[in-house]
Amino acid sequence: MITNDILYVGVDDKDIDLFEGQFVVPNGIAYNSYVILDDKIAVMDTVDKRKGAEYLANLEKALGDRFPDYLIVSHVEPDHASSVQLFLEKYPQAQLVGNTKTFQLLAQYFDLNFDNILTVKEGDTLLLGKHELHFILTPMVHWPEVMFTYDSYDKVLFSADAFGKFGALGAKEDWTCEARRYYFNIVGKFGMPVQTVLKKAATLDIRIICPLHGPVLSGDLSKYLDKYNIWSSYEPESEGVFIAYASLHGNTRDAVLALKEMLLSKGCPEVVVSDLARNDMAEALEHAFCYGKVVLAASSYNGGVMPFMEDFLHHLKGKNYQKRTVALVENGSWAPSANKAMTEILSQMKDITILDSPITLRGVMKDEDKKAFEVLADKLCIS
Ligand code: FEO
């Protein structure tokens, strides 16, 4: 129970191998759905059809002997809307509520009869009884049809994907870490629309946030709103250095591990290192956004850069990566080419400062290389 009238009817998915076909979710994912019980009953979204039967059972239990009047579709992406048909087969009298784009997109997924729909636009309201629902269009957070719904009676914001996280409900993990990995990998490209939404949210008296993934948020909401403000403005969140590397034979790895020790001995508050071949790429992307200073170290390969690094940089570019200071380290025994290849991709991003004097290793780190790394560590500690 979220409030006296709002019940949780979502489901956990702990056996999905990859969320969105690409993201590891070691603690699963929650597909959230809510029911508002009033004179009229509104259901907020469905769930992924992988869990459709379990969802309908939850819903039936919450409804008792009543039937839903409305199904409000905040987001058509299949992790939330792929059970819409199932829902309507069970509750054919329910009216679908969405905006123009909602119905355009739903028609691409289902052969539905759209006779019984309520099309809403920004600022429209729907009175259930005591509860008045206010619709707030939030395009590109994360798809163009996304909308939030604000219940002015209980002061609850139904926030679609925003403020969601990876992890099934009850997962024993920090909100910020998995919310950050979720944010940058799912919504990260759309910082500007998120900023617009935060401005709209600032005008509302919000007591509870009900996202479509992760826990319901209550208490001091400023912590969550502040994180979203930092993330969507692409500002660094933490002091420190992130080092991402792709190493063919371990020599580039050994060099960056030595750099990590140099940085820590010089007082750098935090140094995080990711092996792009072995660690979670989505987590590496999250780290790259978290810190203001990043070292990219990679072996040369095929006249360019090792594919794991190339892939990583394309991920960053796709997520609108910007406003960071980057140092480059390449390794190449006979024709080093990684720094040039990395620079080419970085040059396509906004406000990226590449530090002077990129380092070239020619195999194993030698004493003269150590001096170059000491200079780099000094620069990273000062700038
Ligand atoms: Fe959770 Fe954009 O879907």
mmCIF file of C-alpha atoms and ligand atoms in Angstrom:
data_model
loop_
_atom_site.group_PDB
_atom_site.id
_atom_site.type_symbol
_atom_site.label_atom_id
_atom_site.label_comp_id
_atom_site.label_asym_id
_atom_site.label_seq_id
_atom_site.Cartn_x
_atom_site.Cartn_y
_atom_site.Cartn_z
ATOM 1 C CA MET A 1 0.000 0.000 0.000
ATOM 2 C CA ILE A 2 1.427 3.382 -1.019
ATOM 3 C CA THR A 3 -1.368 5.492 0.520
ATOM 4 C CA ASN A 4 -4.855 4.581 1.750
ATOM 5 C CA ASP A 5 -6.119 4.542 -1.831
ATOM 6 C CA ILE A 6 -3.040 3.719 -3.900
ATOM 7 C CA LEU A 7 -1.857 0.131 -4.102
ATOM 8 C CA TYR A 8 1.198 -1.433 -5.685
ATOM 9 C CA VAL A 9 0.407 -4.169 -8.224
ATOM 10 C CA GLY A 10 3.752 -4.441 -10.030
ATOM 11 C CA VAL A 11 6.016 -7.452 -10.353
ATOM 12 C CA ASP A 12 9.671 -8.361 -9.995
ATOM 13 C CA ASP A 13 11.572 -9.962 -12.845
ATOM 14 C CA LYS A 14 14.506 -11.836 -11.389
ATOM 15 C CA ASP A 15 15.091 -14.242 -14.255
ATOM 16 C CA ILE A 16 15.631 -11.833 -17.147
ATOM 17 C CA ASP A 17 19.140 -12.293 -18.568
ATOM 18 C CA LEU A 18 19.531 -8.831 -20.106
ATOM 19 C CA PHE A 19 17.210 -5.839 -19.618
ATOM 20 C CA GLU A 20 16.437 -4.147 -22.942
ATOM 21 C CA GLY A 21 18.444 -6.980 -24.478
ATOM 22 C CA GLN A 22 21.703 -5.392 -23.344
ATOM 23 C CA PHE A 23 22.009 -4.496 -19.654
ATOM 24 C CA VAL A 24 23.003 -6.994 -16.979
ATOM 25 C CA VAL A 25 20.704 -6.753 -13.973
ATOM 26 C CA PRO A 26 22.263 -8.892 -11.239
ATOM 27 C CA ASN A 27 19.363 -8.184 -8.899
ATOM 28 C CA GLY A 28 16.653 -8.271 -11.564
ATOM 29 C CA ILE A 29 14.271 -5.417 -12.336
ATOM 30 C CA ALA A 30 10.853 -4.331 -11.091
ATOM 31 C CA TYR A 31 8.038 -3.412 -13.476
ATOM 32 C CA ASN A 32 5.868 -1.153 -11.377
ATOM 33 C CA SER A 33 2.144 -0.619 -11.739
ATOM 34 C CA TYR A 34 -0.256 1.060 -9.342
ATOM 35 C CA VAL A 35 -3.991 1.185 -8.741
ATOM 36 C CA ILE A 36 -5.811 4.269 -7.484
ATOM 37 C CA LEU A 37 -9.042 3.220 -5.774
ATOM 38 C CA ASP A 38 -11.655 5.959 -5.672
ATOM 39 C CA ASP A 39 -15.212 6.391 -6.965
ATOM 40 C CA LYS A 40 -13.563 5.569 -10.254
ATOM 41 C CA ILE A 41 -10.530 3.296 -10.434
ATOM 42 C CA ALA A 42 -7.417 4.120 -12.422
ATOM 43 C CA VAL A 43 -4.592 1.698 -13.106
ATOM 44 C CA MET A 44 -1.219 3.265 -13.803
ATOM 45 C CA ASP A 45 0.495 1.264 -16.573
ATOM 46 C CA THR A 46 0.873 -2.484 -16.984
ATOM 47 C CA VAL A 47 4.084 -4.542 -16.953
ATOM 48 C CA ASP A 48 6.294 -6.507 -19.304
ATOM 49 C CA LYS A 49 4.298 -9.392 -20.774
ATOM 50 C CA ARG A 50 6.988 -11.741 -19.446
ATOM 51 C CA LYS A 51 5.168 -11.307 -16.144
ATOM 52 C CA GLY A 52 1.649 -10.638 -17.461
ATOM 53 C CA ALA A 53 -0.118 -13.493 -15.641
ATOM 54 C CA GLU A 54 1.449 -12.622 -12.279
ATOM 55 C CA TYR A 55 0.537 -8.988 -12.846
ATOM 56 C CA LEU A 56 -3.121 -9.719 -13.578
ATOM 57 C CA ALA A 57 -3.296 -11.830 -10.413
ATOM 58 C CA ASN A 58 -1.882 -8.909 -8.364
ATOM 59 C CA LEU A 59 -4.347 -6.556 -9.978
ATOM 60 C CA GLU A 60 -7.335 -8.805 -9.374
ATOM 61 C CA LYS A 61 -6.400 -9.104 -5.706
ATOM 62 C CA ALA A 62 -6.086 -5.322 -5.336
ATOM 63 C CA LEU A 63 -9.395 -4.667 -7.089
ATOM 64 C CA GLY A 64 -11.456 -7.130 -5.053
ATOM 65 C CA ASP A 65 -14.847 -7.278 -6.698
ATOM 66 C CA ARG A 66 -14.422 -3.987 -8.548
ATOM 67 C CA PHE A 67 -13.307 -3.253 -12.114
ATOM 68 C CA PRO A 68 -10.921 -0.584 -13.394
ATOM 69 C CA ASP A 69 -12.417 2.407 -15.186
ATOM 70 C CA TYR A 70 -9.160 3.661 -16.677
ATOM 71 C CA LEU A 71 -5.793 2.304 -17.755
ATOM 72 C CA ILE A 72 -3.382 5.224 -17.888
ATOM 73 C CA VAL A 73 -0.467 4.496 -20.203
ATOM 74 C CA SER A 74 2.472 6.670 -19.195
ATOM 75 C CA HIS A 75 4.948 4.941 -21.457
ATOM 76 C CA VAL A 76 4.462 2.537 -24.358
ATOM 77 C CA GLU A 77 7.844 0.804 -24.174
ATOM 78 C CA PRO A 78 7.160 -2.944 -23.891
ATOM 79 C CA ASP A 79 8.586 -3.279 -20.371
ATOM 80 C CA HIS A 80 5.459 -1.368 -19.296
ATOM 81 C CA ALA A 81 2.877 -1.656 -22.035
ATOM 82 C CA SER A 82 3.281 -5.125 -23.517
ATOM 83 C CA SER A 83 0.494 -6.386 -21.229
ATOM 84 C CA VAL A 84 -2.025 -3.762 -22.386
ATOM 85 C CA GLN A 85 -3.789 -6.252 -24.649
ATOM 86 C CA LEU A 86 -3.912 -8.827 -21.860
ATOM 87 C CA PHE A 87 -5.321 -6.166 -19.535
ATOM 88 C CA LEU A 88 -8.034 -5.145 -21.999
ATOM 89 C CA GLU A 89 -9.027 -8.740 -22.644
ATOM 90 C CA LYS A 90 -9.680 -9.096 -18.917
ATOM 91 C CA TYR A 91 -11.145 -5.624 -18.390
ATOM 92 C CA PRO A 92 -12.694 -4.629 -21.756
ATOM 93 C CA GLN A 93 -14.740 -1.829 -20.204
ATOM 94 C CA ALA A 94 -11.636 0.090 -19.092
ATOM 95 C CA GLN A 95 -10.888 3.264 -20.993
ATOM 96 C CA LEU A 96 -7.323 3.725 -22.243
ATOM 97 C CA VAL A 97 -5.848 7.089 -21.266
ATOM 98 C CA GLY A 98 -2.889 8.552 -23.110
ATOM 99 C CA ASN A 99 -1.794 11.378 -25.344
ATOM 100 C CA THR A 100 -1.851 11.448 -29.144
ATOM 101 C CA LYS A 101 1.591 9.877 -29.390
ATOM 102 C CA THR A 102 0.649 7.153 -26.899
ATOM 103 C CA PHE A 103 -2.031 5.863 -29.209
ATOM 104 C CA GLN A 104 0.147 6.187 -32.322
ATOM 105 C CA LEU A 105 2.787 4.015 -30.684
ATOM 106 C CA LEU A 106 0.338 1.543 -29.138
ATOM 107 C CA ALA A 107 -1.087 0.893 -32.607
ATOM 108 C CA GLN A 108 2.396 -0.180 -33.708
ATOM 109 C CA TYR A 109 2.433 -2.900 -31.054
ATOM 110 C CA PHE A 110 -1.178 -4.082 -30.931
ATOM 111 C CA ASP A 111 -4.203 -4.555 -33.154
ATOM 112 C CA LEU A 112 -6.437 -2.758 -30.689
ATOM 113 C CA ASN A 113 -9.822 -1.239 -31.159
ATOM 114 C CA PHE A 114 -9.248 2.360 -30.148
ATOM 115 C CA ASP A 115 -12.948 3.239 -29.759
ATOM 116 C CA ASN A 116 -12.743 3.615 -26.009
ATOM 117 C CA ILE A 117 -9.877 6.002 -25.442
ATOM 118 C CA LEU A 118 -9.370 9.282 -23.626
ATOM 119 C CA THR A 119 -6.764 11.485 -25.264
ATOM 120 C CA VAL A 120 -5.185 13.950 -22.860
ATOM 121 C CA LYS A 121 -2.814 16.831 -23.358
ATOM 122 C CA GLU A 122 -0.551 18.900 -21.129
ATOM 123 C CA GLY A 123 -2.449 20.253 -18.133
ATOM 124 C CA ASP A 124 -5.563 18.120 -18.588
ATOM 125 C CA THR A 125 -7.116 16.616 -15.468
ATOM 126 C CA LEU A 126 -9.152 13.539 -14.681
ATOM 127 C CA LEU A 127 -11.336 13.411 -11.577
ATOM 128 C CA LEU A 128 -11.678 9.987 -9.973
ATOM 129 C CA GLY A 129 -13.580 11.184 -6.872
ATOM 130 C CA LYS A 130 -11.304 12.633 -4.200
ATOM 131 C CA HIS A 131 -8.296 12.084 -6.422
ATOM 132 C CA GLU A 132 -7.690 14.508 -9.236
ATOM 133 C CA LEU A 133 -5.081 13.432 -11.751
ATOM 134 C CA HIS A 134 -3.059 16.061 -13.616
ATOM 135 C CA PHE A 135 -1.283 15.042 -16.802
ATOM 136 C CA ILE A 136 2.175 16.397 -17.522
ATOM 137 C CA LEU A 137 3.675 15.613 -20.908
ATOM 138 C CA THR A 138 7.340 14.692 -20.594
ATOM 139 C CA PRO A 139 8.507 13.832 -24.119
ATOM 140 C CA MET A 140 11.860 12.034 -24.430
ATOM 141 C CA VAL A 141 11.993 11.001 -20.808
ATOM 142 C CA HIS A 142 12.488 8.432 -22.276
ATOM 143 C CA TRP A 143 10.304 8.059 -25.394
ATOM 144 C CA PRO A 144 8.312 10.807 -27.160
ATOM 145 C CA GLU A 145 4.936 9.783 -25.710
ATOM 146 C CA VAL A 146 6.019 9.654 -22.053
ATOM 147 C CA MET A 147 3.863 11.525 -19.588
ATOM 148 C CA PHE A 148 3.817 11.938 -15.823
ATOM 149 C CA THR A 149 0.641 11.974 -13.765
ATOM 150 C CA TYR A 150 0.311 13.980 -10.572
ATOM 151 C CA ASP A 151 -2.333 13.032 -8.026
ATOM 152 C CA SER A 152 -3.064 16.282 -6.193
ATOM 153 C CA TYR A 153 -5.067 14.527 -3.446
ATOM 154 C CA ASP A 154 -2.280 12.270 -2.148
ATOM 155 C CA LYS A 155 0.465 14.468 -3.660
ATOM 156 C CA VAL A 156 1.923 11.553 -5.571
ATOM 157 C CA LEU A 157 3.923 11.926 -8.765
ATOM 158 C CA PHE A 158 3.777 8.962 -11.128
ATOM 159 C CA SER A 159 7.059 9.564 -12.899
ATOM 160 C CA ALA A 160 7.307 6.882 -15.636
ATOM 161 C CA ASP A 161 10.967 5.850 -16.107
ATOM 162 C CA ALA A 162 12.307 8.880 -14.230
ATOM 163 C CA PHE A 163 13.665 8.121 -10.760
ATOM 164 C CA GLY A 164 13.671 4.412 -11.589
ATOM 165 C CA LYS A 165 16.532 2.012 -11.061
ATOM 166 C CA PHE A 166 17.696 -1.459 -11.943
ATOM 167 C CA GLY A 167 17.054 -4.118 -9.300
ATOM 168 C CA ALA A 168 13.953 -5.965 -8.145
ATOM 169 C CA LEU A 169 12.101 -4.488 -5.182
ATOM 170 C CA GLY A 170 13.737 -5.451 -1.927
ATOM 171 C CA ALA A 171 17.180 -5.822 -3.523
ATOM 172 C CA LYS A 172 19.691 -4.937 -0.839
ATOM 173 C CA GLU A 173 21.533 -2.241 -2.724
ATOM 174 C CA ASP A 174 22.127 1.463 -2.681
ATOM 175 C CA TRP A 175 19.527 3.510 -4.618
ATOM 176 C CA THR A 176 22.034 5.937 -6.081
ATOM 177 C CA CYS A 177 24.391 3.423 -7.678
ATOM 178 C CA GLU A 178 21.826 1.431 -9.642
ATOM 179 C CA ALA A 179 19.660 4.503 -10.300
ATOM 180 C CA ARG A 180 22.723 6.217 -11.780
ATOM 181 C CA ARG A 181 23.624 3.220 -13.974
ATOM 182 C CA TYR A 182 19.978 3.083 -15.073
ATOM 183 C CA TYR A 183 19.759 6.831 -15.701
ATOM 184 C CA PHE A 184 22.872 7.230 -17.849
ATOM 185 C CA ASN A 185 22.313 4.091 -19.881
ATOM 186 C CA ILE A 186 18.573 4.488 -20.439
ATOM 187 C CA VAL A 187 17.775 8.197 -20.226
ATOM 188 C CA GLY A 188 21.281 9.754 -20.337
ATOM 189 C CA LYS A 189 20.992 11.078 -23.876
ATOM 190 C CA PHE A 190 18.011 13.217 -22.922
ATOM 191 C CA GLY A 191 19.440 15.628 -20.353
ATOM 192 C CA MET A 192 17.575 18.662 -21.676
ATOM 193 C CA PRO A 193 14.082 17.090 -21.519
ATOM 194 C CA VAL A 194 14.862 15.897 -17.988
ATOM 195 C CA GLN A 195 15.836 19.439 -17.005
ATOM 196 C CA THR A 196 12.498 20.653 -18.396
ATOM 197 C CA VAL A 197 10.653 18.052 -16.332
ATOM 198 C CA LEU A 198 12.520 18.980 -13.158
ATOM 199 C CA LYS A 199 11.377 22.582 -13.621
ATOM 200 C CA LYS A 200 7.776 21.400 -13.940
ATOM 201 C CA ALA A 201 8.164 19.141 -10.891
ATOM 202 C CA ALA A 202 9.495 22.066 -8.847
ATOM 203 C CA THR A 203 6.064 23.719 -9.107
ATOM 204 C CA LEU A 204 4.306 20.718 -7.522
ATOM 205 C CA ASP A 205 3.925 19.729 -3.888
ATOM 206 C CA ILE A 206 5.219 16.148 -4.130
ATOM 207 C CA ARG A 207 5.134 13.792 -1.151
ATOM 208 C CA ILE A 208 5.731 10.494 -2.919
ATOM 209 C CA ILE A 209 7.297 9.536 -6.250
ATOM 210 C CA CYS A 210 6.034 6.353 -7.913
ATOM 211 C CA PRO A 211 8.386 5.407 -10.759
ATOM 212 C CA LEU A 212 7.904 2.528 -13.192
ATOM 213 C CA HIS A 213 11.034 0.746 -11.908
ATOM 214 C CA GLY A 214 12.577 0.503 -8.465
ATOM 215 C CA PRO A 215 11.260 1.542 -5.089
ATOM 216 C CA VAL A 216 8.561 4.081 -4.343
ATOM 217 C CA LEU A 217 10.361 7.178 -3.049
ATOM 218 C CA SER A 218 9.160 9.145 -0.042
ATOM 219 C CA GLY A 219 10.590 11.153 2.845
ATOM 220 C CA ASP A 220 13.223 13.702 1.867
ATOM 221 C CA LEU A 221 12.843 13.747 -1.921
ATOM 222 C CA SER A 222 15.497 16.442 -2.412
ATOM 223 C CA LYS A 223 18.231 13.792 -2.477
ATOM 224 C CA TYR A 224 16.691 12.196 -5.565
ATOM 225 C CA LEU A 225 15.814 15.485 -7.241
ATOM 226 C CA ASP A 226 19.344 16.810 -6.637
ATOM 227 C CA LYS A 227 20.909 13.730 -8.223
ATOM 228 C CA TYR A 228 18.652 14.080 -11.254
ATOM 229 C CA ASN A 229 19.601 17.729 -11.564
ATOM 230 C CA ILE A 230 23.336 16.899 -11.571
ATOM 231 C CA TRP A 231 22.966 13.968 -13.928
ATOM 232 C CA SER A 232 20.724 15.705 -16.453
ATOM 233 C CA SER A 233 22.956 18.778 -16.547
ATOM 234 C CA TYR A 234 25.969 16.545 -17.343
ATOM 235 C CA GLU A 235 27.949 17.989 -14.448
ATOM 236 C CA PRO A 236 30.430 15.716 -12.631
ATOM 237 C CA GLU A 237 29.018 14.239 -9.459
ATOM 238 C CA SER A 238 32.175 13.190 -7.592
ATOM 239 C CA GLU A 239 35.752 14.339 -7.149
ATOM 240 C CA GLY A 240 38.222 11.821 -8.511
ATOM 241 C CA VAL A 241 39.463 10.117 -11.646
ATOM 242 C CA PHE A 242 37.970 7.338 -13.721
ATOM 243 C CA ILE A 243 40.348 5.164 -15.738
ATOM 244 C CA ALA A 244 38.930 2.992 -18.531
ATOM 245 C CA TYR A 245 41.307 0.646 -20.285
ATOM 246 C CA ALA A 246 41.405 -1.996 -22.996
ATOM 247 C CA SER A 247 44.595 -4.028 -22.885
ATOM 248 C CA LEU A 248 45.730 -6.771 -25.293
ATOM 249 C CA HIS A 249 48.461 -8.409 -23.216
ATOM 250 C CA GLY A 250 48.139 -6.760 -19.809
ATOM 251 C CA ASN A 251 50.853 -4.112 -20.249
ATOM 252 C CA THR A 252 48.407 -1.235 -20.645
ATOM 253 C CA ARG A 253 46.547 -2.596 -17.622
ATOM 254 C CA ASP A 254 49.754 -2.678 -15.551
ATOM 255 C CA ALA A 255 50.513 0.904 -16.560
ATOM 256 C CA VAL A 256 47.086 2.237 -15.521
ATOM 257 C CA LEU A 257 47.221 0.333 -12.242
ATOM 258 C CA ALA A 258 50.573 2.060 -11.587
ATOM 259 C CA LEU A 259 48.905 5.380 -12.514
ATOM 260 C CA LYS A 260 46.136 4.662 -10.022
ATOM 261 C CA GLU A 261 48.714 4.255 -7.225
ATOM 262 C CA MET A 262 50.454 7.486 -8.270
ATOM 263 C CA LEU A 263 47.152 9.371 -8.205
ATOM 264 C CA LEU A 264 46.205 8.047 -4.783
ATOM 265 C CA SER A 265 49.676 8.797 -3.372
ATOM 266 C CA LYS A 266 49.314 12.375 -4.633
ATOM 267 C CA GLY A 267 46.034 12.778 -2.765
ATOM 268 C CA CYS A 268 43.453 12.113 -5.458
ATOM 269 C CA PRO A 269 40.289 11.426 -3.438
ATOM 270 C CA GLU A 270 39.087 8.493 -5.519
ATOM 271 C CA VAL A 271 40.309 6.483 -8.497
ATOM 272 C CA VAL A 272 38.007 3.985 -10.192
ATOM 273 C CA VAL A 273 39.328 1.617 -12.848
ATOM 274 C CA SER A 274 37.332 -0.416 -15.402
ATOM 275 C CA ASP A 275 38.616 -3.125 -17.715
ATOM 276 C CA LEU A 276 36.381 -2.541 -20.718
ATOM 277 C CA ALA A 277 36.829 -6.123 -21.931
ATOM 278 C CA ARG A 278 35.765 -7.745 -18.676
ATOM 279 C CA ASN A 279 33.742 -5.303 -16.606
ATOM 280 C CA ASP A 280 30.182 -4.174 -17.270
ATOM 281 C CA MET A 281 30.243 -1.584 -20.062
ATOM 282 C CA ALA A 282 27.103 0.063 -18.652
ATOM 283 C CA GLU A 283 28.845 0.543 -15.317
ATOM 284 C CA ALA A 284 31.928 1.961 -17.047
ATOM 285 C CA LEU A 285 29.666 4.466 -18.800
ATOM 286 C CA GLU A 286 28.126 5.399 -15.452
ATOM 287 C CA HIS A 287 31.600 5.997 -13.961
ATOM 288 C CA ALA A 288 32.590 8.148 -16.939
ATOM 289 C CA PHE A 289 29.656 10.448 -16.180
ATOM 290 C CA CYS A 290 30.227 10.374 -12.427
ATOM 291 C CA TYR A 291 33.761 11.816 -12.495
ATOM 292 C CA GLY A 292 35.013 14.979 -14.140
ATOM 293 C CA LYS A 293 38.422 13.555 -15.105
ATOM 294 C CA VAL A 294 38.817 10.455 -17.201
ATOM 295 C CA VAL A 295 41.843 8.526 -18.464
ATOM 296 C CA LEU A 296 41.342 6.405 -21.572
ATOM 297 C CA ALA A 297 44.101 3.843 -22.069
ATOM 298 C CA ALA A 298 44.091 1.354 -24.915
ATOM 299 C CA SER A 299 46.151 -0.892 -27.114
ATOM 300 C CA SER A 300 46.393 -0.014 -30.769
ATOM 301 C CA TYR A 301 44.614 -2.449 -33.049
ATOM 302 C CA ASN A 302 44.034 -2.781 -36.796
ATOM 303 C CA GLY A 303 45.427 0.699 -37.364
ATOM 304 C CA GLY A 304 42.966 2.092 -34.834
ATOM 305 C CA VAL A 305 42.083 1.325 -31.227
ATOM 306 C CA MET A 306 41.151 -1.917 -29.494
ATOM 307 C CA PRO A 307 37.450 -2.579 -30.237
ATOM 308 C CA PHE A 308 36.307 -2.520 -26.595
ATOM 309 C CA MET A 309 37.533 1.078 -26.294
ATOM 310 C CA GLU A 310 36.039 2.051 -29.640
ATOM 311 C CA ASP A 311 32.716 0.579 -28.557
ATOM 312 C CA PHE A 312 32.899 2.401 -25.219
ATOM 313 C CA LEU A 313 33.550 5.745 -26.893
ATOM 314 C CA HIS A 314 30.615 5.229 -29.246
ATOM 315 C CA HIS A 315 28.422 4.476 -26.228
ATOM 316 C CA LEU A 316 29.565 7.720 -24.599
ATOM 317 C CA LYS A 317 28.924 9.701 -27.757
ATOM 318 C CA GLY A 318 25.455 8.185 -28.049
ATOM 319 C CA LYS A 319 24.657 9.310 -24.515
ATOM 320 C CA ASN A 320 25.639 12.913 -25.205
ATOM 321 C CA TYR A 321 28.865 12.719 -23.184
ATOM 322 C CA GLN A 322 30.287 16.184 -22.540
ATOM 323 C CA LYS A 323 31.969 18.609 -20.122
ATOM 324 C CA ARG A 324 34.864 16.335 -19.148
ATOM 325 C CA THR A 325 38.681 16.445 -19.061
ATOM 326 C CA VAL A 326 40.221 13.426 -20.759
ATOM 327 C CA ALA A 327 43.789 12.089 -20.786
ATOM 328 C CA LEU A 328 44.873 9.596 -23.426
ATOM 329 C CA VAL A 329 47.263 6.670 -23.162
ATOM 330 C CA GLU A 330 48.006 4.344 -26.077
ATOM 331 C CA ASN A 331 50.126 1.278 -26.416
ATOM 332 C CA GLY A 332 51.599 0.154 -29.708
ATOM 333 C CA SER A 333 54.780 -1.872 -30.256
ATOM 334 C CA TRP A 334 55.354 -0.853 -33.844
ATOM 335 C CA ALA A 335 52.607 1.493 -35.134
ATOM 336 C CA PRO A 336 50.728 3.129 -32.248
ATOM 337 C CA SER A 337 47.372 4.373 -33.514
ATOM 338 C CA ALA A 338 45.009 4.318 -30.522
ATOM 339 C CA ASN A 339 45.352 7.951 -29.442
ATOM 340 C CA LYS A 340 44.520 9.199 -32.930
ATOM 341 C CA ALA A 341 41.493 6.899 -33.138
ATOM 342 C CA MET A 342 40.261 7.914 -29.668
ATOM 343 C CA THR A 343 40.788 11.605 -30.433
ATOM 344 C CA GLU A 344 38.699 11.312 -33.599
ATOM 345 C CA ILE A 345 35.713 9.967 -31.697
ATOM 346 C CA LEU A 346 36.139 12.378 -28.771
ATOM 347 C CA SER A 347 36.250 15.316 -31.195
ATOM 348 C CA GLN A 348 32.630 14.546 -32.076
ATOM 349 C CA MET A 349 31.525 15.247 -28.485
ATOM 350 C CA LYS A 350 30.807 18.605 -26.840
ATOM 351 C CA ASP A 351 33.114 20.362 -24.369
ATOM 352 C CA ILE A 352 35.702 17.618 -24.065
ATOM 353 C CA THR A 353 39.145 18.897 -23.066
ATOM 354 C CA ILE A 354 41.920 16.493 -24.065
ATOM 355 C CA LEU A 355 45.018 17.018 -21.931
ATOM 356 C CA ASP A 356 48.248 17.850 -23.748
ATOM 357 C CA SER A 357 51.042 15.314 -24.117
ATOM 358 C CA PRO A 358 49.124 12.060 -24.553
ATOM 359 C CA ILE A 359 51.258 9.101 -23.545
ATOM 360 C CA THR A 360 52.512 6.430 -25.925
ATOM 361 C CA LEU A 361 53.759 3.143 -24.510
ATOM 362 C CA ARG A 362 55.767 0.835 -26.735
ATOM 363 C CA GLY A 363 55.075 -2.375 -24.877
ATOM 364 C CA VAL A 364 55.983 -2.595 -21.180
ATOM 365 C CA MET A 365 56.057 0.590 -19.096
ATOM 366 C CA LYS A 366 59.731 1.661 -18.751
ATOM 367 C CA ASP A 367 61.326 4.165 -16.364
ATOM 368 C CA GLU A 368 60.988 7.021 -18.853
ATOM 369 C CA ASP A 369 57.303 6.147 -19.240
ATOM 370 C CA LYS A 370 56.886 6.305 -15.463
ATOM 371 C CA LYS A 371 58.057 9.909 -15.571
ATOM 372 C CA ALA A 372 55.373 10.714 -18.144
ATOM 373 C CA PHE A 373 52.755 9.052 -15.937
ATOM 374 C CA GLU A 374 53.979 11.028 -12.909
ATOM 375 C CA VAL A 375 53.511 14.232 -14.921
ATOM 376 C CA LEU A 376 50.041 13.082 -15.955
ATOM 377 C CA ALA A 377 49.133 12.226 -12.352
ATOM 378 C CA ASP A 378 50.235 15.719 -11.279
ATOM 379 C CA LYS A 379 48.084 17.301 -13.995
ATOM 380 C CA LEU A 380 45.051 15.252 -13.019
ATOM 381 C CA CYS A 381 45.506 16.125 -9.359
ATOM 382 C CA ILE A 382 45.841 19.844 -10.023
ATOM 383 C CA SER A 383 43.373 20.547 -12.813
HETATM 384 FE FE1 FEO B 1 11.150 1.323 -18.456
HETATM 385 FE FE2 FEO B 1 11.638 3.336 -21.129
HETATM 386 O O1 FEO B 1 11.015 1.846 -20.263
#
